[in-house]
Amino acid sequence: MSGRLTVIGTGPGNPGQMTPEASAAIARAELFFGYGPYLDRLDLRPDQTRMASDNREELDRSKAALDAAARGADVCVVSGGDPGVFAMAAAVCEAIEHGPETWRRLEVTILPGVTAMLAVAARAGAPLGHDFCAISLSDNLKPWDVIEKRLRAVAEAGLVIALYNPISKARPWQLATAFRILREVLPVTTPVIFGRAIGRPDEAFAVIPLGEADSHPADMATCVIIGSPETRIIDRPGRDPLIYSPRSTGT
Amino acid sequence: MSGRLTVIGTGPGNPGQMTPEASAAIARAELFFGYGPYLDRLDLRPDQTRMASDNREELDRSKAALDAAARGADVCVVSGGDPGVFAMAAAVCEAIEHGPETWRRLEVTILPGVTAMLAVAARAGAPLGHDFCAISLSDNLKPWDVIEKRLRAVAEAGLVIALYNPISKARPWQLATAFRILREVLPVTTPVIFGRAIGRPDEAFAVIPLGEADSHPADMATCVIIGSPETRIIDRPGRDPLIYSPRSTGT
């Protein structure tokens, strides 16, 4: 019997934002590897098996999933958002590169999903409407000075910035430091958007000018979008403002 | 009667990649504004009306859609991919900012989708597995020297680069010029991924080292992903190689 491994993303968590092809992959698979809260989003049948693990065990989880597929199982590796953006697809590839030859022969399929910054952007208006970047603030896997250098470079270049992994118990100071660095480059009026669990019952959403931005509205599941100097705020009577980055730039 | 406007994305074109909430918005709306080939992806009923327009008329299309909503229609504005990434959401916001006060009172909802770079990345492996950016190569709405400056800045900062709008009949030389600039900064072995219509019958996919990359595999609908110096290629017997950017960076 020949196993296979499919890496899926649930989207930001609102079931209406998970793609039909991801749902079909879930219906077909028998063994599910992922961070517990992401597996909780799936409506698994009694004949399907959960293998939940902690959030910071991506490589071990990938190895266990590949091993199960190599033994013949139909395996699904579950990410939140899109599996290719600061999520499980890179960890699975890393495990394959450094693992046994048999893992290179496996059928591995990666299915794209709606990543957090797209859902937060849609909730706000269109802040990613011109050139933008996505940067993880976690210095678990890269030195902090690389992150600082990247933040300065992209802010000076005029890109909108989406920050993933902005804060955690083990990384309490990085987000406030990032805002301090960005205040050296960007206007204090630049809008900073904090979004988590968009479209879910526990949604949180806030917009704060960069000059006043602090880490307190953020948690591990928050995506933070910082505008460019050209990002605009449209006030609307009786409605949230629309925040957008115009398609025309740098004139 | 009070109209409303919903901006949706169809995803990259494979129907399995359009979200259920976008499908529900389509089922509910009565009037559809969009570029003809995107509207062709929808399976509209006889009581639903298409208002197709050319690819470069985003602002006029937005105004027409807002005007129809202000007159009471349930309007859907249709993008490919995600509406917030080089697509209709920013054009709609721009029209609202500069339009009549009544447009600010409208119920406007933007629904996220799977943008092209995520589908191309998933087809390749996980090339967006670490920090990355998305840059439009179109100099219709920004000066070319801004684009050159951004390309150098993000390549020097070590970000993976996704290029949207790489080429068109009116913009034939920009992509080859971008590769020439990037060759001044990045190793010639850096993988360049060309993907279009991933998951559709007319899918095209190619991986070429930066040293040999030229504009010929690209057309208007292609998304081009250029790795960072740390992006890896995993050869696999009997299968396409996996291309991924490791989560660990800059050690």
Short mmCIF file of C-alpha atoms in Angstrom, two decimals:
data_model
loop_
_atom_site.label_atom_id
_atom_site.label_comp_id
_atom_site.label_asym_id
_atom_site.label_seq_id
_atom_site.Cartn_x
_atom_site.Cartn_y
_atom_site.Cartn_z
CA MET A 1 0.00 0.00 0.00
CA SER A 2 1.30 3.43 -0.95
CA GLY A 3 0.77 6.33 1.40
CA ARG A 4 0.55 9.99 0.68
CA LEU A 5 0.83 13.28 2.50
CA THR A 6 -1.27 16.39 1.92
CA VAL A 7 -0.47 19.70 3.61
CA ILE A 8 -3.52 21.93 3.97
CA GLY A 9 -4.43 25.29 5.47
CA THR A 10 -7.70 25.87 7.29
CA GLY A 11 -7.67 29.59 6.44
CA PRO A 12 -7.94 32.12 9.27
CA GLY A 13 -10.52 30.02 11.11
CA ASN A 14 -13.89 31.10 9.73
CA PRO A 15 -15.14 27.85 8.10
CA GLY A 16 -16.38 29.90 5.13
CA GLN A 17 -12.77 30.73 4.32
CA MET A 18 -11.46 27.16 3.98
CA THR A 19 -11.22 26.09 0.34
CA PRO A 20 -13.33 23.21 -1.01
CA GLU A 21 -10.15 21.36 -2.08
CA ALA A 22 -8.82 21.50 1.49
CA SER A 23 -12.18 20.19 2.76
CA ALA A 24 -12.04 17.36 0.23
CA ALA A 25 -8.50 16.45 1.33
CA ILE A 26 -9.67 16.33 4.95
CA ALA A 27 -12.62 14.10 4.07
CA ARG A 28 -10.27 11.66 2.35
CA ALA A 29 -7.39 11.42 4.83
CA GLU A 30 -7.18 9.03 7.78
CA LEU A 31 -4.44 10.48 9.98
CA PHE A 32 -4.16 14.19 10.96
CA PHE A 33 -1.06 15.91 12.30
CA GLY A 34 -1.18 19.48 13.58
CA TYR A 35 -1.26 21.97 16.40
CA GLY A 36 -4.24 21.07 18.60
CA PRO A 37 -6.30 24.26 18.12
CA TYR A 38 -6.04 23.90 14.32
CA LEU A 39 -7.14 20.26 14.48
CA ASP A 40 -10.07 21.41 16.65
CA ARG A 41 -11.37 23.34 13.64
CA LEU A 42 -11.89 20.10 11.70
CA ASP A 43 -15.03 18.05 11.99
CA LEU A 44 -13.40 14.63 11.95
CA ARG A 45 -15.22 11.31 11.76
CA PRO A 46 -14.72 8.50 14.31
CA ASP A 47 -12.59 6.58 11.75
CA GLN A 48 -10.18 9.53 11.43
CA THR A 49 -7.30 9.92 13.91
CA ARG A 50 -5.91 13.12 15.47
CA MET A 51 -2.21 13.41 16.26
CA ALA A 52 -2.07 16.80 18.03
CA SER A 53 1.23 18.36 19.06
CA ASP A 54 2.50 21.61 20.50
CA ASN A 55 2.89 24.74 18.41
CA ARG A 56 6.68 24.73 18.41
CA GLU A 57 7.25 21.14 17.30
CA GLU A 58 6.89 21.62 13.55
CA LEU A 59 9.91 19.57 12.52
CA ASP A 60 9.16 16.58 14.77
CA ARG A 61 5.53 16.71 13.66
CA SER A 62 6.62 16.70 10.01
CA LYS A 63 8.87 13.71 10.54
CA ALA A 64 6.10 11.76 12.27
CA ALA A 65 3.68 12.60 9.45
CA LEU A 66 6.17 11.57 6.75
CA ASP A 67 6.96 8.36 8.59
CA ALA A 68 3.24 7.50 8.77
CA ALA A 69 2.80 8.24 5.05
CA ALA A 70 5.86 6.11 4.22
CA ARG A 71 4.19 3.25 6.11
CA GLY A 72 1.16 3.56 3.82
CA ALA A 73 -1.19 5.97 5.59
CA ASP A 74 -3.20 8.74 3.89
CA VAL A 75 -1.90 11.63 5.99
CA CYS A 76 -3.04 15.24 6.31
CA VAL A 77 -0.79 17.88 7.89
CA VAL A 78 -2.92 20.79 9.08
CA SER A 79 -1.85 24.44 9.24
CA GLY A 80 -3.86 27.51 10.05
CA GLY A 81 -4.08 30.09 7.25
CA ASP A 82 -1.99 29.09 4.24
CA PRO A 83 0.45 26.22 4.85
CA GLY A 84 3.18 27.98 2.86
CA VAL A 85 3.30 31.20 4.92
CA PHE A 86 5.16 30.74 8.21
CA ALA A 87 3.52 27.35 8.58
CA MET A 88 3.92 23.61 7.99
CA ALA A 89 4.86 23.34 4.29
CA ALA A 90 8.44 24.55 4.82
CA ALA A 91 8.88 22.28 7.85
CA VAL A 92 7.71 19.27 5.81
CA CYS A 93 10.14 20.18 3.00
CA GLU A 94 12.96 20.56 5.51
CA ALA A 95 12.20 17.12 6.97
CA ILE A 96 12.18 15.58 3.47
CA GLU A 97 15.51 17.18 2.56
CA HIS A 98 17.24 15.78 5.62
CA GLY A 99 15.26 12.53 5.94
CA PRO A 100 15.51 9.04 4.44
CA GLU A 101 15.41 8.52 0.67
CA THR A 102 11.95 6.90 0.92
CA TRP A 103 10.44 10.26 1.92
CA ARG A 104 11.53 11.76 -1.42
CA ARG A 105 9.49 9.12 -3.25
CA LEU A 106 6.24 9.94 -1.43
CA GLU A 107 3.32 11.70 -3.06
CA VAL A 108 3.33 15.08 -1.31
CA THR A 109 0.68 17.69 -2.17
CA ILE A 110 0.47 21.19 -0.74
CA LEU A 111 -2.87 23.01 -1.00
CA PRO A 112 -2.93 26.80 -0.66
CA GLY A 113 -5.23 28.64 1.72
CA VAL A 114 -6.23 32.14 2.84
CA THR A 115 -3.35 33.43 4.96
CA ALA A 116 -4.03 35.70 7.96
CA MET A 117 -2.83 38.96 6.42
CA LEU A 118 -5.36 38.65 3.59
CA ALA A 119 -8.26 38.25 6.02
CA VAL A 120 -7.07 41.13 8.22
CA ALA A 121 -6.57 43.31 5.13
CA ALA A 122 -10.06 42.51 3.82
CA ARG A 123 -11.56 43.42 7.22
CA ALA A 124 -9.75 46.79 7.13
CA GLY A 125 -10.27 47.72 3.47
CA ALA A 126 -7.30 47.23 1.16
CA PRO A 127 -4.09 48.05 3.07
CA LEU A 128 -2.13 45.54 0.94
CA GLY A 129 -3.28 47.33 -2.22
CA HIS A 130 0.24 48.11 -3.37
CA ASP A 131 3.65 46.47 -2.86
CA PHE A 132 3.93 44.73 0.50
CA CYS A 133 5.91 42.19 2.49
CA ALA A 134 5.34 39.57 5.16
CA ILE A 135 7.90 39.28 7.95
CA SER A 136 7.90 36.96 10.94
CA LEU A 137 8.93 38.72 14.14
CA SER A 138 10.00 35.46 15.73
CA ASP A 139 13.69 35.36 16.48
CA ASN A 140 13.59 31.68 17.39
CA LEU A 141 14.85 30.74 13.93
CA LYS A 142 16.69 33.86 12.78
CA PRO A 143 18.81 36.49 14.58
CA TRP A 144 17.02 39.63 15.75
CA ASP A 145 19.48 41.87 13.86
CA VAL A 146 18.33 40.29 10.57
CA ILE A 147 14.75 41.21 11.47
CA GLU A 148 15.73 44.80 12.34
CA LYS A 149 17.62 45.16 9.07
CA ARG A 150 14.66 43.84 7.10
CA LEU A 151 12.17 46.13 8.84
CA ARG A 152 14.27 49.20 8.04
CA ALA A 153 14.84 48.11 4.43
CA VAL A 154 11.20 47.48 3.61
CA ALA A 155 9.93 50.59 5.40
CA GLU A 156 12.46 52.76 3.58
CA ALA A 157 11.46 51.12 0.28
CA GLY A 158 7.80 52.10 0.84
CA LEU A 159 6.31 48.61 1.24
CA VAL A 160 3.33 47.90 3.45
CA ILE A 161 4.44 45.44 6.16
CA ALA A 162 2.51 42.44 7.50
CA LEU A 163 4.00 41.05 10.71
CA TYR A 164 3.39 37.41 11.64
CA ASN A 165 4.21 35.88 15.05
CA PRO A 166 4.34 39.37 16.61
CA ILE A 167 4.50 38.33 20.25
CA SER A 168 4.48 35.36 22.61
CA LYS A 169 5.24 34.67 26.25
CA ALA A 170 8.84 33.85 25.32
CA ARG A 171 9.14 36.89 23.01
CA PRO A 172 7.50 39.81 24.88
CA TRP A 173 9.54 42.83 23.65
CA GLN A 174 10.03 42.34 19.91
CA LEU A 175 6.82 43.99 18.69
CA ALA A 176 7.29 47.22 20.66
CA THR A 177 10.90 47.34 19.43
CA ALA A 178 9.71 46.88 15.85
CA PHE A 179 7.32 49.85 16.25
CA ARG A 180 10.17 51.94 17.66
CA ILE A 181 12.36 51.13 14.64
CA LEU A 182 9.54 51.85 12.20
CA ARG A 183 8.83 55.23 13.88
CA GLU A 184 12.36 56.24 12.84
CA VAL A 185 11.38 55.75 9.19
CA LEU A 186 7.61 56.17 8.83
CA PRO A 187 5.22 59.03 9.72
CA VAL A 188 3.66 58.74 13.19
CA THR A 189 0.25 58.90 11.50
CA THR A 190 0.85 55.64 9.59
CA PRO A 191 -2.05 53.29 10.43
CA VAL A 192 -1.22 50.08 12.28
CA ILE A 193 -3.87 47.37 12.01
CA PHE A 194 -4.15 44.61 14.60
CA GLY A 195 -6.35 41.67 13.58
CA ARG A 196 -6.92 38.24 15.07
CA ALA A 197 -9.49 35.53 14.46
CA ILE A 198 -11.20 37.61 11.78
CA GLY A 199 -14.60 36.15 11.01
CA ARG A 200 -14.62 34.04 14.18
CA PRO A 201 -16.62 34.68 17.36
CA ASP A 202 -13.44 35.78 19.19
CA GLU A 203 -12.48 38.32 16.50
CA ALA A 204 -10.38 41.28 17.65
CA PHE A 205 -9.63 44.24 15.40
CA ALA A 206 -8.04 47.62 16.11
CA VAL A 207 -6.40 50.45 14.17
CA ILE A 208 -3.87 52.67 15.97
CA PRO A 209 -1.51 55.34 14.58
CA LEU A 210 2.13 54.22 14.54
CA GLY A 211 3.04 57.04 16.94
CA GLU A 212 0.84 55.45 19.62
CA ALA A 213 1.21 51.78 18.67
CA ASP A 214 2.25 49.47 21.46
CA SER A 215 2.26 45.70 21.75
CA HIS A 216 -0.78 45.40 24.01
CA PRO A 217 -3.51 44.71 21.42
CA ALA A 218 -1.47 41.79 20.01
CA ASP A 219 -1.20 38.15 20.98
CA MET A 220 0.34 35.09 19.32
CA ALA A 221 -2.57 34.77 16.87
CA THR A 222 -2.59 38.43 15.80
CA CYS A 223 -1.43 39.62 12.40
CA VAL A 224 -0.22 43.23 12.43
CA ILE A 225 -0.28 45.31 9.22
CA ILE A 226 1.67 48.57 9.12
CA GLY A 227 0.82 50.91 6.26
CA SER A 228 3.23 52.74 3.98
CA PRO A 229 3.47 56.54 3.93
CA GLU A 230 0.84 56.46 1.18
CA THR A 231 -1.75 54.37 3.02
CA ARG A 232 -5.04 56.29 3.39
CA ILE A 233 -7.88 56.29 5.91
CA ILE A 234 -11.42 57.00 4.65
CA ASP A 235 -13.78 58.08 7.40
CA ARG A 236 -17.35 56.91 6.95
CA PRO A 237 -20.45 58.03 8.89
CA GLY A 238 -21.73 55.20 11.07
CA ARG A 239 -19.21 52.70 9.75
CA ASP A 240 -15.61 51.67 10.42
CA PRO A 241 -13.14 53.68 8.37
CA LEU A 242 -11.71 52.03 5.25
CA ILE A 243 -7.92 51.76 5.21
CA TYR A 244 -6.27 51.30 1.85
CA SER A 245 -2.99 51.66 0.01
CA PRO A 246 -3.58 53.32 -3.37
CA ARG A 247 -2.46 51.50 -6.50
CA SER A 248 -0.54 54.62 -7.61
CA THR A 249 2.75 55.06 -5.80
CA GLY A 250 5.69 57.39 -5.50
CA THR A 251 4.69 60.17 -7.83
CA MET B 1 -34.23 49.97 -0.82
CA SER B 2 -30.67 49.81 0.43
CA GLY B 3 -28.00 48.33 -1.81
CA ARG B 4 -24.71 46.80 -0.90
CA LEU B 5 -21.39 45.99 -2.52
CA THR B 6 -19.28 42.88 -1.94
CA VAL B 7 -15.78 42.54 -3.37
CA ILE B 8 -14.75 38.92 -3.85
CA GLY B 9 -11.81 36.96 -5.25
CA THR B 10 -12.27 33.80 -7.27
CA GLY B 11 -8.87 32.44 -6.23
CA PRO B 12 -6.36 31.44 -8.92
CA GLY B 13 -9.09 29.90 -11.09
CA ASN B 14 -9.39 26.30 -9.94
CA PRO B 15 -12.99 26.19 -8.59
CA GLY B 16 -11.75 24.12 -5.63
CA GLN B 17 -9.79 27.15 -4.48
CA MET B 18 -12.67 29.64 -4.23
CA THR B 19 -13.88 30.04 -0.64
CA PRO B 20 -17.43 29.02 0.38
CA GLU B 21 -18.12 32.59 1.61
CA ALA B 22 -17.23 33.98 -1.85
CA SER B 23 -19.51 31.39 -3.46
CA ALA B 24 -22.32 32.39 -1.09
CA ALA B 25 -21.83 36.08 -1.94
CA ILE B 26 -22.07 35.22 -5.64
CA ALA B 27 -25.24 33.23 -5.15
CA ARG B 28 -26.84 36.20 -3.36
CA ALA B 29 -25.83 39.11 -5.62
CA GLU B 30 -27.73 40.31 -8.66
CA LEU B 31 -25.24 42.48 -10.55
CA PHE B 32 -21.61 41.47 -11.30
CA PHE B 33 -18.82 43.81 -12.28
CA GLY B 34 -15.43 42.49 -13.36
CA TYR B 35 -12.89 41.71 -16.03
CA GLY B 36 -14.62 39.38 -18.53
CA PRO B 37 -12.40 36.28 -18.02
CA TYR B 38 -12.97 36.44 -14.25
CA LEU B 39 -16.74 36.72 -14.70
CA ASP B 40 -16.50 33.71 -17.03
CA ARG B 41 -15.41 31.64 -14.03
CA LEU B 42 -18.77 32.19 -12.32
CA ASP B 43 -21.77 30.02 -13.00
CA LEU B 44 -24.38 32.77 -13.01
CA ARG B 45 -28.13 32.23 -13.16
CA PRO B 46 -30.37 33.86 -15.82
CA ASP B 47 -31.60 36.37 -13.21
CA GLN B 48 -28.04 37.56 -12.52
CA THR B 49 -26.45 40.22 -14.73
CA ARG B 50 -22.86 40.45 -15.98
CA MET B 51 -21.21 43.85 -16.45
CA ALA B 52 -17.87 42.88 -18.01
CA SER B 53 -15.17 45.45 -18.69
CA ASP B 54 -11.56 45.54 -19.84
CA ASN B 55 -8.65 44.67 -17.58
CA ARG B 56 -7.36 48.22 -17.25
CA GLU B 57 -10.59 49.96 -16.30
CA GLU B 58 -10.58 49.24 -12.55
CA LEU B 59 -11.51 52.74 -11.42
CA ASP B 60 -14.38 53.23 -13.88
CA ARG B 61 -15.63 49.75 -13.05
CA SER B 62 -15.54 50.58 -9.33
CA LYS B 63 -17.50 53.78 -9.86
CA ALA B 64 -20.15 51.98 -11.91
CA ALA B 65 -20.45 49.27 -9.26
CA LEU B 66 -20.76 51.81 -6.41
CA ASP B 67 -23.32 53.77 -8.37
CA ALA B 68 -25.42 50.64 -8.89
CA ALA B 69 -25.19 49.77 -5.18
CA ALA B 70 -26.16 53.34 -4.22
CA ARG B 71 -29.27 52.92 -6.40
CA GLY B 72 -30.22 49.85 -4.34
CA ALA B 73 -28.67 46.86 -6.16
CA ASP B 74 -26.93 43.93 -4.48
CA VAL B 75 -23.61 44.23 -6.31
CA CYS B 76 -20.63 41.89 -6.52
CA VAL B 77 -17.24 43.12 -7.76
CA VAL B 78 -15.18 40.16 -8.95
CA SER B 79 -11.38 39.87 -8.83
CA GLY B 80 -9.17 36.93 -9.64
CA GLY B 81 -7.09 35.65 -6.72
CA ASP B 82 -7.51 37.79 -3.61
CA PRO B 83 -9.28 41.13 -4.15
CA GLY B 84 -6.83 42.95 -1.86
CA VAL B 85 -3.62 42.01 -3.72
CA PHE B 86 -3.13 44.11 -6.86
CA ALA B 87 -6.84 43.80 -7.56
CA MET B 88 -10.22 45.47 -7.15
CA ALA B 89 -10.45 46.23 -3.40
CA ALA B 90 -8.02 49.17 -3.58
CA ALA B 91 -9.74 50.55 -6.68
CA VAL B 92 -13.12 50.43 -4.92
CA CYS B 93 -11.65 52.22 -1.87
CA GLU B 94 -10.10 54.86 -4.13
CA ALA B 95 -13.45 55.45 -5.82
CA ILE B 96 -15.17 55.78 -2.44
CA GLU B 97 -12.59 58.27 -1.17
CA HIS B 98 -13.03 60.56 -4.16
CA GLY B 99 -16.72 59.90 -4.84
CA PRO B 100 -20.00 61.28 -3.51
CA GLU B 101 -20.82 61.17 0.21
CA THR B 102 -23.53 58.54 -0.41
CA TRP B 103 -20.85 55.98 -1.35
CA ARG B 104 -19.36 56.28 2.16
CA ARG B 105 -22.70 55.24 3.65
CA LEU B 106 -22.91 52.01 1.65
CA GLU B 107 -22.42 48.57 3.14
CA VAL B 108 -19.13 47.45 1.58
CA THR B 109 -17.71 44.00 2.37
CA ILE B 110 -14.41 42.63 1.12
CA LEU B 111 -13.91 38.85 1.22
CA PRO B 112 -10.38 37.45 1.07
CA GLY B 113 -9.27 34.78 -1.40
CA VAL B 114 -6.28 32.68 -2.38
CA THR B 115 -3.89 35.00 -4.19
CA ALA B 116 -1.76 33.73 -7.10
CA MET B 117 1.58 33.60 -5.27
CA LEU B 118 0.16 31.19 -2.68
CA ALA B 119 -1.04 28.77 -5.37
CA VAL B 120 2.24 28.98 -7.29
CA ALA B 121 4.21 28.49 -4.06
CA ALA B 122 2.12 25.44 -3.09
CA ARG B 123 2.71 23.91 -6.54
CA ALA B 124 6.48 24.39 -6.11
CA GLY B 125 6.86 23.37 -2.46
CA ALA B 126 7.28 26.19 0.06
CA PRO B 127 9.32 28.98 -1.54
CA LEU B 128 7.50 31.60 0.61
CA GLY B 129 8.51 29.69 3.75
CA HIS B 130 10.38 32.64 5.22
CA ASP B 131 10.10 36.43 4.91
CA PHE B 132 8.85 37.49 1.48
CA CYS B 133 7.34 40.36 -0.48
CA ALA B 134 4.92 40.92 -3.33
CA ILE B 135 5.78 43.57 -5.91
CA SER B 136 3.85 44.56 -9.03
CA LEU B 137 6.13 45.07 -12.04
CA SER B 138 3.59 47.31 -13.72
CA ASP B 139 4.87 50.84 -14.17
CA ASN B 140 1.47 52.10 -15.28
CA LEU B 141 0.75 53.44 -11.79
CA LYS B 142 4.22 53.99 -10.33
CA PRO B 143 7.55 55.11 -11.80
CA TRP B 144 9.95 52.39 -12.93
CA ASP B 145 12.76 53.77 -10.73
CA VAL B 146 10.61 53.08 -7.63
CA ILE B 147 10.28 49.47 -8.77
CA GLU B 148 14.05 49.16 -9.35
CA LYS B 149 14.78 50.61 -5.93
CA ARG B 150 12.35 48.21 -4.26
CA LEU B 151 13.75 45.17 -6.07
CA ARG B 152 17.29 45.97 -4.93
CA ALA B 153 16.18 46.69 -1.35
CA VAL B 154 14.23 43.47 -0.87
CA ALA B 155 16.83 41.28 -2.58
CA GLU B 156 19.60 42.77 -0.43
CA ALA B 157 17.44 42.23 2.66
CA GLY B 158 17.11 38.51 1.86
CA LEU B 159 13.37 38.39 1.17
CA VAL B 160 11.83 35.99 -1.32
CA ILE B 161 10.16 38.05 -4.07
CA ALA B 162 6.79 37.38 -5.74
CA LEU B 163 6.28 39.46 -8.88
CA TYR B 164 2.75 40.24 -10.06
CA ASN B 165 1.88 41.74 -13.48
CA PRO B 166 5.30 40.69 -14.82
CA ILE B 167 4.68 41.43 -18.49
CA SER B 168 2.10 42.62 -21.00
CA LYS B 169 2.02 43.75 -24.61
CA ALA B 170 2.46 47.34 -23.45
CA ARG B 171 5.22 46.41 -20.96
CA PRO B 172 7.51 43.96 -22.77
CA TRP B 173 10.94 44.70 -21.22
CA GLN B 174 10.35 45.13 -17.49
CA LEU B 175 10.66 41.49 -16.42
CA ALA B 176 14.01 40.88 -18.18
CA THR B 177 15.28 44.13 -16.65
CA ALA B 178 14.15 42.98 -13.20
CA PHE B 179 16.10 39.73 -13.63
CA ARG B 180 19.18 41.70 -14.68
CA ILE B 181 18.95 43.87 -11.54
CA LEU B 182 18.41 40.84 -9.31
CA ARG B 183 21.45 39.08 -10.84
CA GLU B 184 23.56 41.94 -9.47
CA VAL B 185 22.47 41.00 -5.93
CA LEU B 186 21.49 37.32 -5.87
CA PRO B 187 23.39 34.11 -6.78
CA VAL B 188 22.86 32.95 -10.39
CA THR B 189 21.65 29.63 -8.98
CA THR B 190 18.68 31.24 -7.20
CA PRO B 191 15.54 29.42 -8.41
CA VAL B 192 13.00 31.45 -10.37
CA ILE B 193 9.51 29.92 -10.46
CA PHE B 194 7.04 30.81 -13.22
CA GLY B 195 3.45 29.75 -12.55
CA ARG B 196 0.18 30.52 -14.28
CA ALA B 197 -3.31 29.07 -14.04
CA ILE B 198 -2.19 26.58 -11.38
CA GLY B 199 -4.82 23.86 -11.00
CA ARG B 200 -6.53 24.79 -14.27
CA PRO B 201 -6.34 22.88 -17.57
CA ASP B 202 -4.06 25.56 -19.07
CA GLU B 203 -1.58 25.39 -16.15
CA ALA B 204 2.02 26.35 -16.96
CA PHE B 205 4.85 25.88 -14.49
CA ALA B 206 8.62 26.19 -14.87
CA VAL B 207 11.67 26.60 -12.64
CA ILE B 208 14.76 28.27 -14.11
CA PRO B 209 17.99 29.42 -12.38
CA LEU B 210 18.21 33.21 -12.12
CA GLY B 211 21.36 33.18 -14.27
CA GLU B 212 19.32 31.87 -17.21
CA ALA B 213 15.95 33.47 -16.43
CA ASP B 214 14.38 35.42 -19.26
CA SER B 215 10.89 36.80 -19.77
CA HIS B 216 9.75 34.18 -22.28
CA PRO B 217 7.91 31.76 -19.94
CA ALA B 218 5.80 34.62 -18.55
CA ASP B 219 2.57 36.21 -19.70
CA MET B 220 0.14 38.65 -18.08
CA ALA B 221 -1.40 35.92 -15.92
CA THR B 222 1.93 34.54 -14.64
CA CYS B 223 3.17 35.00 -11.09
CA VAL B 224 6.96 34.83 -10.81
CA ILE B 225 8.63 33.85 -7.51
CA ILE B 226 12.34 34.50 -7.06
CA GLY B 227 14.00 32.71 -4.16
CA SER B 228 16.36 34.18 -1.60
CA PRO B 229 19.99 33.04 -1.30
CA GLU B 230 18.76 30.48 1.22
CA THR B 231 16.05 28.90 -0.95
CA ARG B 232 16.71 25.17 -1.48
CA ILE B 233 15.91 22.66 -4.21
CA ILE B 234 15.21 19.04 -3.20
CA ASP B 235 15.59 16.61 -6.09
CA ARG B 236 13.21 13.67 -6.00
CA PRO B 237 13.33 10.48 -8.11
CA GLY B 238 10.41 10.42 -10.56
CA ARG B 239 8.86 13.60 -9.15
CA ASP B 240 9.23 17.35 -9.59
CA PRO B 241 11.81 18.83 -7.24
CA LEU B 242 10.53 20.58 -4.11
CA ILE B 243 11.60 24.20 -3.77
CA TYR B 244 11.49 25.71 -0.32
CA SER B 245 12.83 28.54 1.80
CA PRO B 246 13.90 27.22 5.21
CA ARG B 247 12.34 28.72 8.30
CA SER B 248 15.84 29.33 9.73
CA THR B 249 17.56 32.34 8.22
CA GLY B 250 20.82 34.23 8.29
CA THR B 251 22.85 32.20 10.75
#
